[in-house]
Amino acid sequence: MYNKILVPVDISEDILTDNALKHAVYLAKITGAKIHLFHSVPDVSRFSMSYSYHYDLLSSFAKKAIERSEDQLKEIIAKIDYPAEDISFKVEIGSPRDKVLEEAEEIGADLIVIGSRNPSISTHLLGSNASGIVSYAKISVLVVR
């Protein structure tokens, strides 16, 4: 049923990540799908205009953030009870919603499994990554709480 499951990972949110991964691994075991983890590092370039930071400093920060995120994803992958050759990952800089949707299309995902908090009034007013992904995804999205 599923060939490639995309799991957006918020490295700072262990519970959301763990819940989504449990569901993704369960579905992957049933269907033989590959699992692809994805993390989006916030774009810091807007700070350069607001606070006049030097481009080299921001570039160095972005490179270190990507490297640290990749290391953390590798740690998460090491704990997953699924064949390592069937798990991949990627880290990019940008808006989580937009980058997740781009990644889903790029890898040919047929399901996105994403963790979400219980909604609050601020979530409904401001939106969230999960709701944005659900709203704009061209494929099925499983939201796990």
mmCIF file of N, CA, C and O in Angstrom, residues 12-113:
data_model
loop_
_atom_site.group_PDB
_atom_site.id
_atom_site.type_symbol
_atom_site.label_atom_id
_atom_site.label_comp_id
_atom_site.label_asym_id
_atom_site.label_seq_id
_atom_site.Cartn_x
_atom_site.Cartn_y
_atom_site.Cartn_z
ATOM 1 N N SER A 12 13.597 19.120 18.304
ATOM 2 C CA SER A 12 13.393 19.655 19.655
ATOM 3 C C SER A 12 12.142 19.102 20.325
ATOM 4 O O SER A 12 11.881 19.379 21.491
ATOM 5 N N GLU A 13 11.349 18.333 19.611
ATOM 6 C CA GLU A 13 10.096 17.789 20.138
ATOM 7 C C GLU A 13 10.141 16.261 20.145
ATOM 8 O O GLU A 13 9.583 15.592 19.274
ATOM 9 N N ASP A 14 10.805 15.689 21.147
ATOM 10 C CA ASP A 14 10.983 14.238 21.223
ATOM 11 C C ASP A 14 9.670 13.469 21.200
ATOM 12 O O ASP A 14 9.545 12.458 20.512
ATOM 13 N N ILE A 15 8.696 13.923 21.952
ATOM 14 C CA ILE A 15 7.434 13.192 22.053
ATOM 15 C C ILE A 15 6.717 13.158 20.712
ATOM 16 O O ILE A 15 6.224 12.103 20.285
ATOM 17 N N LEU A 16 6.652 14.297 20.020
ATOM 18 C CA LEU A 16 5.999 14.332 18.715
ATOM 19 C C LEU A 16 6.714 13.415 17.734
ATOM 20 O O LEU A 16 6.082 12.671 16.983
ATOM 21 N N THR A 17 8.033 13.474 17.746
ATOM 22 C CA THR A 17 8.831 12.641 16.845
ATOM 23 C C THR A 17 8.634 11.166 17.162
ATOM 24 O O THR A 17 8.411 10.351 16.264
ATOM 25 N N ASP A 18 8.708 10.800 18.437
ATOM 26 C CA ASP A 18 8.555 9.393 18.830
ATOM 27 C C ASP A 18 7.195 8.839 18.420
ATOM 28 O O ASP A 18 7.107 7.729 17.883
ATOM 29 N N ASN A 19 6.144 9.595 18.663
ATOM 30 C CA ASN A 19 4.799 9.132 18.313
ATOM 31 C C ASN A 19 4.650 8.938 16.807
ATOM 32 O O ASN A 19 4.098 7.938 16.352
ATOM 33 N N ALA A 20 5.135 9.901 16.034
ATOM 34 C CA ALA A 20 5.031 9.790 14.575
ATOM 35 C C ALA A 20 5.867 8.622 14.068
ATOM 36 O O ALA A 20 5.421 7.852 13.207
ATOM 37 N N LEU A 21 7.064 8.453 14.604
ATOM 38 C CA LEU A 21 7.937 7.367 14.159
ATOM 39 C C LEU A 21 7.343 5.990 14.464
ATOM 40 O O LEU A 21 7.455 5.071 13.649
ATOM 41 N N LYS A 22 6.745 5.848 15.633
ATOM 42 C CA LYS A 22 6.113 4.563 15.973
ATOM 43 C C LYS A 22 5.072 4.179 14.922
ATOM 44 O O LYS A 22 5.022 3.029 14.477
ATOM 45 N N HIS A 23 4.254 5.131 14.526
ATOM 46 C CA HIS A 23 3.227 4.858 13.521
ATOM 47 C C HIS A 23 3.857 4.590 12.153
ATOM 48 O O HIS A 23 3.424 3.680 11.438
ATOM 49 N N ALA A 24 4.847 5.367 11.797
ATOM 50 C CA ALA A 24 5.494 5.180 10.494
ATOM 51 C C ALA A 24 6.162 3.814 10.408
ATOM 52 O O ALA A 24 6.038 3.118 9.390
ATOM 53 N N VAL A 25 6.857 3.408 11.460
ATOM 54 C CA VAL A 25 7.527 2.107 11.468
ATOM 55 C C VAL A 25 6.488 0.983 11.406
ATOM 56 O O VAL A 25 6.659 0.005 10.665
ATOM 57 N N TYR A 26 5.410 1.121 12.142
ATOM 58 C CA TYR A 26 4.338 0.129 12.119
ATOM 59 C C TYR A 26 3.808 -0.042 10.690
ATOM 60 O O TYR A 26 3.694 -1.166 10.183
ATOM 61 N N LEU A 27 3.496 1.070 10.042
ATOM 62 C CA LEU A 27 2.965 1.006 8.677
ATOM 63 C C LEU A 27 4.011 0.481 7.696
ATOM 64 O O LEU A 27 3.687 -0.277 6.779
ATOM 65 N N ALA A 28 5.260 0.874 7.889
ATOM 66 C CA ALA A 28 6.323 0.410 6.997
ATOM 67 C C ALA A 28 6.524 -1.099 7.117
ATOM 68 O O ALA A 28 6.740 -1.787 6.115
ATOM 69 N N LYS A 29 6.431 -1.627 8.334
ATOM 70 C CA LYS A 29 6.584 -3.070 8.523
ATOM 71 C C LYS A 29 5.459 -3.836 7.834
ATOM 72 O O LYS A 29 5.680 -4.900 7.268
ATOM 73 N N ILE A 30 4.268 -3.293 7.870
ATOM 74 C CA ILE A 30 3.119 -3.948 7.235
ATOM 75 C C ILE A 30 3.239 -3.921 5.712
ATOM 76 O O ILE A 30 2.909 -4.901 5.038
ATOM 77 N N THR A 31 3.708 -2.796 5.183
ATOM 78 C CA THR A 31 3.697 -2.599 3.732
ATOM 79 C C THR A 31 5.056 -2.770 3.059
ATOM 80 O O THR A 31 5.126 -2.771 1.832
ATOM 81 N N GLY A 32 6.125 -2.857 3.849
ATOM 82 C CA GLY A 32 7.468 -2.957 3.264
ATOM 83 C C GLY A 32 7.976 -1.634 2.720
ATOM 84 O O GLY A 32 8.877 -1.599 1.881
ATOM 85 N N ALA A 33 7.415 -0.542 3.192
ATOM 86 C CA ALA A 33 7.793 0.789 2.707
ATOM 87 C C ALA A 33 9.153 1.218 3.233
ATOM 88 O O ALA A 33 9.631 0.744 4.261
ATOM 89 N N LYS A 34 9.739 2.147 2.524
ATOM 90 C CA LYS A 34 10.949 2.806 2.992
ATOM 91 C C LYS A 34 10.520 4.012 3.820
ATOM 92 O O LYS A 34 9.474 4.611 3.572
ATOM 93 N N ILE A 35 11.345 4.372 4.803
ATOM 94 C CA ILE A 35 11.055 5.507 5.681
ATOM 95 C C ILE A 35 12.080 6.595 5.399
ATOM 96 O O ILE A 35 13.276 6.327 5.319
ATOM 97 N N HIS A 36 11.596 7.814 5.261
ATOM 98 C CA HIS A 36 12.488 8.953 5.010
ATOM 99 C C HIS A 36 12.211 10.020 6.076
ATOM 100 O O HIS A 36 11.097 10.544 6.155
ATOM 101 N N LEU A 37 13.221 10.301 6.900
ATOM 102 C CA LEU A 37 13.095 11.340 7.915
ATOM 103 C C LEU A 37 13.553 12.668 7.319
ATOM 104 O O LEU A 37 14.506 12.717 6.539
ATOM 105 N N PHE A 38 12.869 13.727 7.722
ATOM 106 C CA PHE A 38 13.203 15.051 7.201
ATOM 107 C C PHE A 38 13.120 16.081 8.317
ATOM 108 O O PHE A 38 12.155 16.094 9.079
ATOM 109 N N HIS A 39 14.142 16.929 8.390
ATOM 110 C CA HIS A 39 14.137 18.023 9.368
ATOM 111 C C HIS A 39 14.431 19.324 8.648
ATOM 112 O O HIS A 39 15.318 19.391 7.791
ATOM 113 N N SER A 40 13.695 20.350 9.007
ATOM 114 C CA SER A 40 13.890 21.675 8.434
ATOM 115 C C SER A 40 14.482 22.604 9.495
ATOM 116 O O SER A 40 13.901 22.784 10.561
ATOM 117 N N VAL A 41 15.637 23.173 9.170
ATOM 118 C CA VAL A 41 16.289 24.143 10.041
ATOM 119 C C VAL A 41 15.734 25.520 9.672
ATOM 120 O O VAL A 41 15.671 25.860 8.485
ATOM 121 N N PRO A 42 15.324 26.303 10.658
ATOM 122 C CA PRO A 42 14.775 27.632 10.344
ATOM 123 C C PRO A 42 15.758 28.476 9.538
ATOM 124 O O PRO A 42 16.967 28.421 9.756
ATOM 125 N N ASP A 43 15.225 29.239 8.617
ATOM 126 C CA ASP A 43 16.030 30.123 7.772
ATOM 127 C C ASP A 43 16.437 31.354 8.572
ATOM 128 O O ASP A 43 15.585 32.138 8.988
ATOM 129 N N VAL A 44 17.729 31.509 8.784
ATOM 130 C CA VAL A 44 18.219 32.624 9.589
ATOM 131 C C VAL A 44 18.576 33.836 8.745
ATOM 132 O O VAL A 44 18.964 34.866 9.281
ATOM 133 N N SER A 45 18.424 33.755 7.433
ATOM 134 C CA SER A 45 18.820 34.874 6.580
ATOM 135 C C SER A 45 18.018 36.138 6.867
ATOM 136 O O SER A 45 18.513 37.240 6.678
ATOM 137 N N ARG A 46 16.785 35.970 7.347
ATOM 138 C CA ARG A 46 15.983 37.168 7.650
ATOM 139 C C ARG A 46 16.591 37.975 8.795
ATOM 140 O O ARG A 46 16.401 39.167 8.897
ATOM 141 N N PHE A 47 17.375 37.305 9.666
ATOM 142 C CA PHE A 47 18.041 38.020 10.744
ATOM 143 C C PHE A 47 19.131 38.930 10.207
ATOM 144 O O PHE A 47 19.442 39.946 10.807
ATOM 145 N N SER A 48 19.707 38.559 9.075
ATOM 146 C CA SER A 48 20.792 39.373 8.516
ATOM 147 C C SER A 48 20.295 40.769 8.163
ATOM 148 O O SER A 48 21.004 41.747 8.334
ATOM 149 N N MET A 49 19.069 40.856 7.675
ATOM 150 C CA MET A 49 18.522 42.164 7.331
ATOM 151 C C MET A 49 18.092 42.919 8.586
ATOM 152 O O MET A 49 18.333 44.107 8.723
ATOM 153 N N SER A 50 17.484 42.201 9.510
ATOM 154 C CA SER A 50 16.961 42.854 10.706
ATOM 155 C C SER A 50 18.059 43.300 11.659
ATOM 156 O O SER A 50 17.939 44.321 12.314
ATOM 157 N N TYR A 51 19.107 42.507 11.751
ATOM 158 C CA TYR A 51 20.128 42.781 12.755
ATOM 159 C C TYR A 51 21.512 43.020 12.160
ATOM 160 O O TYR A 51 22.492 43.086 12.880
ATOM 161 N N SER A 52 21.602 43.130 10.855
ATOM 162 C CA SER A 52 22.850 43.412 10.152
ATOM 163 C C SER A 52 23.965 42.424 10.494
ATOM 164 O O SER A 52 25.119 42.808 10.644
ATOM 165 N N TYR A 53 23.629 41.161 10.625
ATOM 166 C CA TYR A 53 24.654 40.141 10.829
ATOM 167 C C TYR A 53 25.419 39.933 9.534
ATOM 168 O O TYR A 53 24.878 40.055 8.444
ATOM 169 N N HIS A 54 26.646 39.591 9.660
ATOM 170 C CA HIS A 54 27.493 39.351 8.511
ATOM 171 C C HIS A 54 27.118 38.025 7.849
ATOM 172 O O HIS A 54 26.861 37.037 8.527
ATOM 173 N N TYR A 55 27.127 37.978 6.530
ATOM 174 C CA TYR A 55 26.725 36.783 5.789
ATOM 175 C C TYR A 55 27.565 35.566 6.163
ATOM 176 O O TYR A 55 27.032 34.468 6.311
ATOM 177 N N ASP A 56 28.878 35.739 6.313
ATOM 178 C CA ASP A 56 29.753 34.606 6.648
ATOM 179 C C ASP A 56 29.382 33.987 7.986
ATOM 180 O O ASP A 56 29.418 32.770 8.145
ATOM 181 N N LEU A 57 29.037 34.828 8.938
ATOM 182 C CA LEU A 57 28.639 34.342 10.253
ATOM 183 C C LEU A 57 27.350 33.518 10.140
ATOM 184 O O LEU A 57 27.250 32.435 10.707
ATOM 185 N N LEU A 58 26.379 34.021 9.391
ATOM 186 C CA LEU A 58 25.119 33.302 9.204
ATOM 187 C C LEU A 58 25.332 32.000 8.441
ATOM 188 O O LEU A 58 24.734 30.977 8.765
ATOM 189 N N SER A 59 26.182 32.032 7.446
ATOM 190 C CA SER A 59 26.472 30.835 6.671
ATOM 191 C C SER A 59 27.118 29.768 7.551
ATOM 192 O O SER A 59 26.776 28.588 7.464
ATOM 193 N N SER A 60 28.027 30.189 8.397
ATOM 194 C CA SER A 60 28.683 29.264 9.325
ATOM 195 C C SER A 60 27.669 28.681 10.304
ATOM 196 O O SER A 60 27.682 27.480 10.582
ATOM 197 N N PHE A 61 26.784 29.521 10.804
ATOM 198 C CA PHE A 61 25.741 29.060 11.718
ATOM 199 C C PHE A 61 24.843 28.028 11.038
ATOM 200 O O PHE A 61 24.527 26.994 11.608
ATOM 201 N N ALA A 62 24.441 28.315 9.807
ATOM 202 C CA ALA A 62 23.555 27.406 9.072
ATOM 203 C C ALA A 62 24.241 26.061 8.839
ATOM 204 O O ALA A 62 23.623 25.006 9.011
ATOM 205 N N LYS A 63 25.509 26.092 8.468
ATOM 206 C CA LYS A 63 26.251 24.847 8.223
ATOM 207 C C LYS A 63 26.326 24.006 9.497
ATOM 208 O O LYS A 63 26.107 22.801 9.471
ATOM 209 N N LYS A 64 26.616 24.649 10.617
ATOM 210 C CA LYS A 64 26.697 23.920 11.887
ATOM 211 C C LYS A 64 25.326 23.382 12.303
ATOM 212 O O LYS A 64 25.225 22.284 12.843
ATOM 213 N N ALA A 65 24.278 24.149 12.065
ATOM 214 C CA ALA A 65 22.922 23.697 12.411
ATOM 215 C C ALA A 65 22.542 22.474 11.588
ATOM 216 O O ALA A 65 21.936 21.535 12.107
ATOM 217 N N ILE A 66 22.911 22.468 10.323
ATOM 218 C CA ILE A 66 22.623 21.313 9.472
ATOM 219 C C ILE A 66 23.405 20.097 9.943
ATOM 220 O O ILE A 66 22.850 19.005 10.079
ATOM 221 N N GLU A 67 24.684 20.272 10.220
ATOM 222 C CA GLU A 67 25.518 19.163 10.689
ATOM 223 C C GLU A 67 24.996 18.590 11.999
ATOM 224 O O GLU A 67 24.903 17.371 12.168
ATOM 225 N N ARG A 68 24.638 19.451 12.925
ATOM 226 C CA ARG A 68 24.105 19.004 14.217
ATOM 227 C C ARG A 68 22.777 18.263 14.028
ATOM 228 O O ARG A 68 22.540 17.226 14.639
ATOM 229 N N SER A 69 21.926 18.781 13.160
ATOM 230 C CA SER A 69 20.639 18.128 12.886
ATOM 231 C C SER A 69 20.844 16.764 12.236
ATOM 232 O O SER A 69 20.146 15.802 12.568
ATOM 233 N N GLU A 70 21.796 16.666 11.311
ATOM 234 C CA GLU A 70 22.083 15.378 10.677
ATOM 235 C C GLU A 70 22.572 14.364 11.712
ATOM 236 O O GLU A 70 22.156 13.202 11.690
ATOM 237 N N ASP A 71 23.429 14.808 12.626
ATOM 238 C CA ASP A 71 23.913 13.915 13.685
ATOM 239 C C ASP A 71 22.764 13.435 14.565
ATOM 240 O O ASP A 71 22.689 12.263 14.945
ATOM 241 N N GLN A 72 21.843 14.343 14.878
ATOM 242 C CA GLN A 72 20.705 13.974 15.715
ATOM 243 C C GLN A 72 19.768 13.009 14.987
ATOM 244 O O GLN A 72 19.231 12.085 15.600
ATOM 245 N N LEU A 73 19.587 13.203 13.686
ATOM 246 C CA LEU A 73 18.761 12.273 12.916
ATOM 247 C C LEU A 73 19.413 10.893 12.867
ATOM 248 O O LEU A 73 18.728 9.874 12.952
ATOM 249 N N LYS A 74 20.724 10.852 12.738
ATOM 250 C CA LYS A 74 21.435 9.567 12.749
ATOM 251 C C LYS A 74 21.225 8.848 14.082
ATOM 252 O O LYS A 74 21.059 7.625 14.110
ATOM 253 N N GLU A 75 21.223 9.596 15.176
ATOM 254 C CA GLU A 75 20.970 9.005 16.493
ATOM 255 C C GLU A 75 19.547 8.442 16.567
ATOM 256 O O GLU A 75 19.328 7.362 17.128
ATOM 257 N N ILE A 76 18.597 9.171 16.028
ATOM 258 C CA ILE A 76 17.206 8.703 16.012
ATOM 259 C C ILE A 76 17.109 7.432 15.175
ATOM 260 O O ILE A 76 16.481 6.451 15.588
ATOM 261 N N ILE A 77 17.723 7.420 14.021
ATOM 262 C CA ILE A 77 17.667 6.266 13.121
ATOM 263 C C ILE A 77 18.270 5.031 13.781
ATOM 264 O O ILE A 77 17.750 3.924 13.623
ATOM 265 N N ALA A 78 19.352 5.224 14.529
ATOM 266 C CA ALA A 78 20.011 4.090 15.194
ATOM 267 C C ALA A 78 19.088 3.373 16.175
ATOM 268 O O ALA A 78 19.270 2.190 16.457
ATOM 269 N N LYS A 79 18.079 4.069 16.672
ATOM 270 C CA LYS A 79 17.155 3.496 17.656
ATOM 271 C C LYS A 79 15.905 2.876 17.021
ATOM 272 O O LYS A 79 15.106 2.260 17.712
ATOM 273 N N ILE A 80 15.736 3.038 15.725
ATOM 274 C CA ILE A 80 14.530 2.549 15.056
ATOM 275 C C ILE A 80 14.676 1.061 14.754
ATOM 276 O O ILE A 80 15.686 0.621 14.205
ATOM 277 N N ASP A 81 13.641 0.309 15.090
ATOM 278 C CA ASP A 81 13.616 -1.125 14.832
ATOM 279 C C ASP A 81 13.125 -1.378 13.404
ATOM 280 O O ASP A 81 11.968 -1.763 13.182
ATOM 281 N N TYR A 82 14.010 -1.101 12.450
ATOM 282 C CA TYR A 82 13.700 -1.270 11.039
ATOM 283 C C TYR A 82 15.031 -1.338 10.303
ATOM 284 O O TYR A 82 15.997 -0.698 10.725
ATOM 285 N N PRO A 83 15.120 -2.083 9.211
ATOM 286 C CA PRO A 83 16.411 -2.203 8.511
ATOM 287 C C PRO A 83 16.985 -0.841 8.105
ATOM 288 O O PRO A 83 16.298 -0.026 7.481
ATOM 289 N N ALA A 84 18.238 -0.622 8.461
ATOM 290 C CA ALA A 84 18.892 0.661 8.194
ATOM 291 C C ALA A 84 18.893 1.021 6.708
ATOM 292 O O ALA A 84 18.796 2.199 6.358
ATOM 293 N N GLU A 85 18.990 0.003 5.849
ATOM 294 C CA GLU A 85 19.029 0.286 4.408
ATOM 295 C C GLU A 85 17.681 0.785 3.879
ATOM 296 O O GLU A 85 17.608 1.299 2.764
ATOM 297 N N ASP A 86 16.638 0.675 4.682
ATOM 298 C CA ASP A 86 15.320 1.150 4.283
ATOM 299 C C ASP A 86 14.943 2.482 4.934
ATOM 300 O O ASP A 86 13.785 2.904 4.882
ATOM 301 N N ILE A 87 15.940 3.119 5.561
ATOM 302 C CA ILE A 87 15.712 4.416 6.204
ATOM 303 C C ILE A 87 16.707 5.426 5.625
ATOM 304 O O ILE A 87 17.895 5.157 5.541
ATOM 305 N N SER A 88 16.184 6.569 5.239
ATOM 306 C CA SER A 88 17.035 7.662 4.756
ATOM 307 C C SER A 88 16.643 8.941 5.481
ATOM 308 O O SER A 88 15.643 8.979 6.197
ATOM 309 N N PHE A 89 17.447 9.983 5.285
ATOM 310 C CA PHE A 89 17.135 11.254 5.938
ATOM 311 C C PHE A 89 17.709 12.410 5.139
ATOM 312 O O PHE A 89 18.591 12.236 4.290
ATOM 313 N N LYS A 90 17.180 13.587 5.454
ATOM 314 C CA LYS A 90 17.661 14.814 4.822
ATOM 315 C C LYS A 90 17.361 15.983 5.741
ATOM 316 O O LYS A 90 16.359 15.990 6.448
ATOM 317 N N VAL A 91 18.239 16.978 5.703
ATOM 318 C CA VAL A 91 18.052 18.225 6.444
ATOM 319 C C VAL A 91 18.188 19.373 5.451
ATOM 320 O O VAL A 91 19.101 19.375 4.627
ATOM 321 N N GLU A 92 17.278 20.320 5.527
ATOM 322 C CA GLU A 92 17.346 21.510 4.684
ATOM 323 C C GLU A 92 16.994 22.732 5.506
ATOM 324 O O GLU A 92 16.404 22.621 6.584
ATOM 325 N N ILE A 93 17.329 23.882 4.964
ATOM 326 C CA ILE A 93 17.006 25.157 5.607
ATOM 327 C C ILE A 93 15.764 25.732 4.941
ATOM 328 O O ILE A 93 15.663 25.754 3.716
ATOM 329 N N GLY A 94 14.810 26.173 5.765
ATOM 330 C CA GLY A 94 13.626 26.819 5.225
ATOM 331 C C GLY A 94 12.393 26.571 6.053
ATOM 332 O O GLY A 94 12.447 25.958 7.122
ATOM 333 N N SER A 95 11.284 27.020 5.554
ATOM 334 C CA SER A 95 9.987 26.871 6.206
ATOM 335 C C SER A 95 9.630 25.393 6.300
ATOM 336 O O SER A 95 9.594 24.702 5.273
ATOM 337 N N PRO A 96 9.350 24.883 7.509
ATOM 338 C CA PRO A 96 9.024 23.457 7.631
ATOM 339 C C PRO A 96 7.896 23.015 6.700
ATOM 340 O O PRO A 96 8.018 22.005 6.015
ATOM 341 N N ARG A 97 6.818 23.764 6.644
ATOM 342 C CA ARG A 97 5.692 23.367 5.791
ATOM 343 C C ARG A 97 6.117 23.254 4.334
ATOM 344 O O ARG A 97 5.904 22.236 3.687
ATOM 345 N N ASP A 98 6.736 24.295 3.826
ATOM 346 C CA ASP A 98 7.115 24.308 2.421
ATOM 347 C C ASP A 98 8.158 23.248 2.100
ATOM 348 O O ASP A 98 8.066 22.556 1.080
ATOM 349 N N LYS A 99 9.135 23.104 2.957
ATOM 350 C CA LYS A 99 10.205 22.133 2.718
ATOM 351 C C LYS A 99 9.701 20.695 2.807
ATOM 352 O O LYS A 99 10.131 19.839 2.037
ATOM 353 N N VAL A 100 8.809 20.416 3.736
ATOM 354 C CA VAL A 100 8.246 19.070 3.843
ATOM 355 C C VAL A 100 7.469 18.742 2.575
ATOM 356 O O VAL A 100 7.599 17.641 2.012
ATOM 357 N N LEU A 101 6.663 19.664 2.107
ATOM 358 C CA LEU A 101 5.880 19.417 0.895
ATOM 359 C C LEU A 101 6.776 19.223 -0.321
ATOM 360 O O LEU A 101 6.532 18.343 -1.155
ATOM 361 N N GLU A 102 7.842 20.013 -0.416
ATOM 362 C CA GLU A 102 8.805 19.850 -1.513
ATOM 363 C C GLU A 102 9.493 18.488 -1.427
ATOM 364 O O GLU A 102 9.671 17.803 -2.442
ATOM 365 N N GLU A 103 9.881 18.105 -0.229
ATOM 366 C CA GLU A 103 10.572 16.834 -0.026
ATOM 367 C C GLU A 103 9.664 15.663 -0.374
ATOM 368 O O GLU A 103 10.104 14.691 -0.990
ATOM 369 N N ALA A 104 8.405 15.743 -0.009
ATOM 370 C CA ALA A 104 7.456 14.676 -0.320
ATOM 371 C C ALA A 104 7.379 14.460 -1.830
ATOM 372 O O ALA A 104 7.402 13.321 -2.307
ATOM 373 N N GLU A 105 7.320 15.545 -2.555
ATOM 374 C CA GLU A 105 7.249 15.438 -4.016
ATOM 375 C C GLU A 105 8.569 14.927 -4.588
ATOM 376 O O GLU A 105 8.592 14.056 -5.458
ATOM 377 N N GLU A 106 9.680 15.441 -4.084
ATOM 378 C CA GLU A 106 10.998 15.060 -4.598
ATOM 379 C C GLU A 106 11.290 13.567 -4.429
ATOM 380 O O GLU A 106 11.845 12.934 -5.327
ATOM 381 N N ILE A 107 10.921 13.005 -3.284
ATOM 382 C CA ILE A 107 11.244 11.592 -3.032
ATOM 383 C C ILE A 107 10.134 10.648 -3.480
ATOM 384 O O ILE A 107 10.287 9.436 -3.410
ATOM 385 N N GLY A 108 9.023 11.192 -3.920
ATOM 386 C CA GLY A 108 7.906 10.349 -4.353
ATOM 387 C C GLY A 108 7.194 9.679 -3.193
ATOM 388 O O GLY A 108 6.734 8.546 -3.314
ATOM 389 N N ALA A 109 7.089 10.385 -2.076
ATOM 390 C CA ALA A 109 6.397 9.836 -0.909
ATOM 391 C C ALA A 109 4.917 9.636 -1.228
ATOM 392 O O ALA A 109 4.328 10.401 -1.987
ATOM 393 N N ASP A 110 4.357 8.577 -0.639
ATOM 394 C CA ASP A 110 2.923 8.377 -0.800
ATOM 395 C C ASP A 110 2.174 8.519 0.520
ATOM 396 O O ASP A 110 0.969 8.368 0.568
ATOM 397 N N LEU A 111 2.913 8.857 1.585
ATOM 398 C CA LEU A 111 2.294 9.137 2.878
ATOM 399 C C LEU A 111 3.244 10.019 3.689
ATOM 400 O O LEU A 111 4.456 9.806 3.676
ATOM 401 N N ILE A 112 2.668 10.984 4.380
ATOM 402 C CA ILE A 112 3.406 11.799 5.351
ATOM 403 C C ILE A 112 2.839 11.463 6.718
ATOM 404 O O ILE A 112 1.622 11.512 6.915
ATOM 405 N N VAL A 113 3.712 11.116 7.652
ATOM 406 C CA VAL A 113 3.290 10.855 9.033
ATOM 407 C C VAL A 113 3.933 11.934 9.890
ATOM 408 O O VAL A 113 5.158 12.021 9.982
#
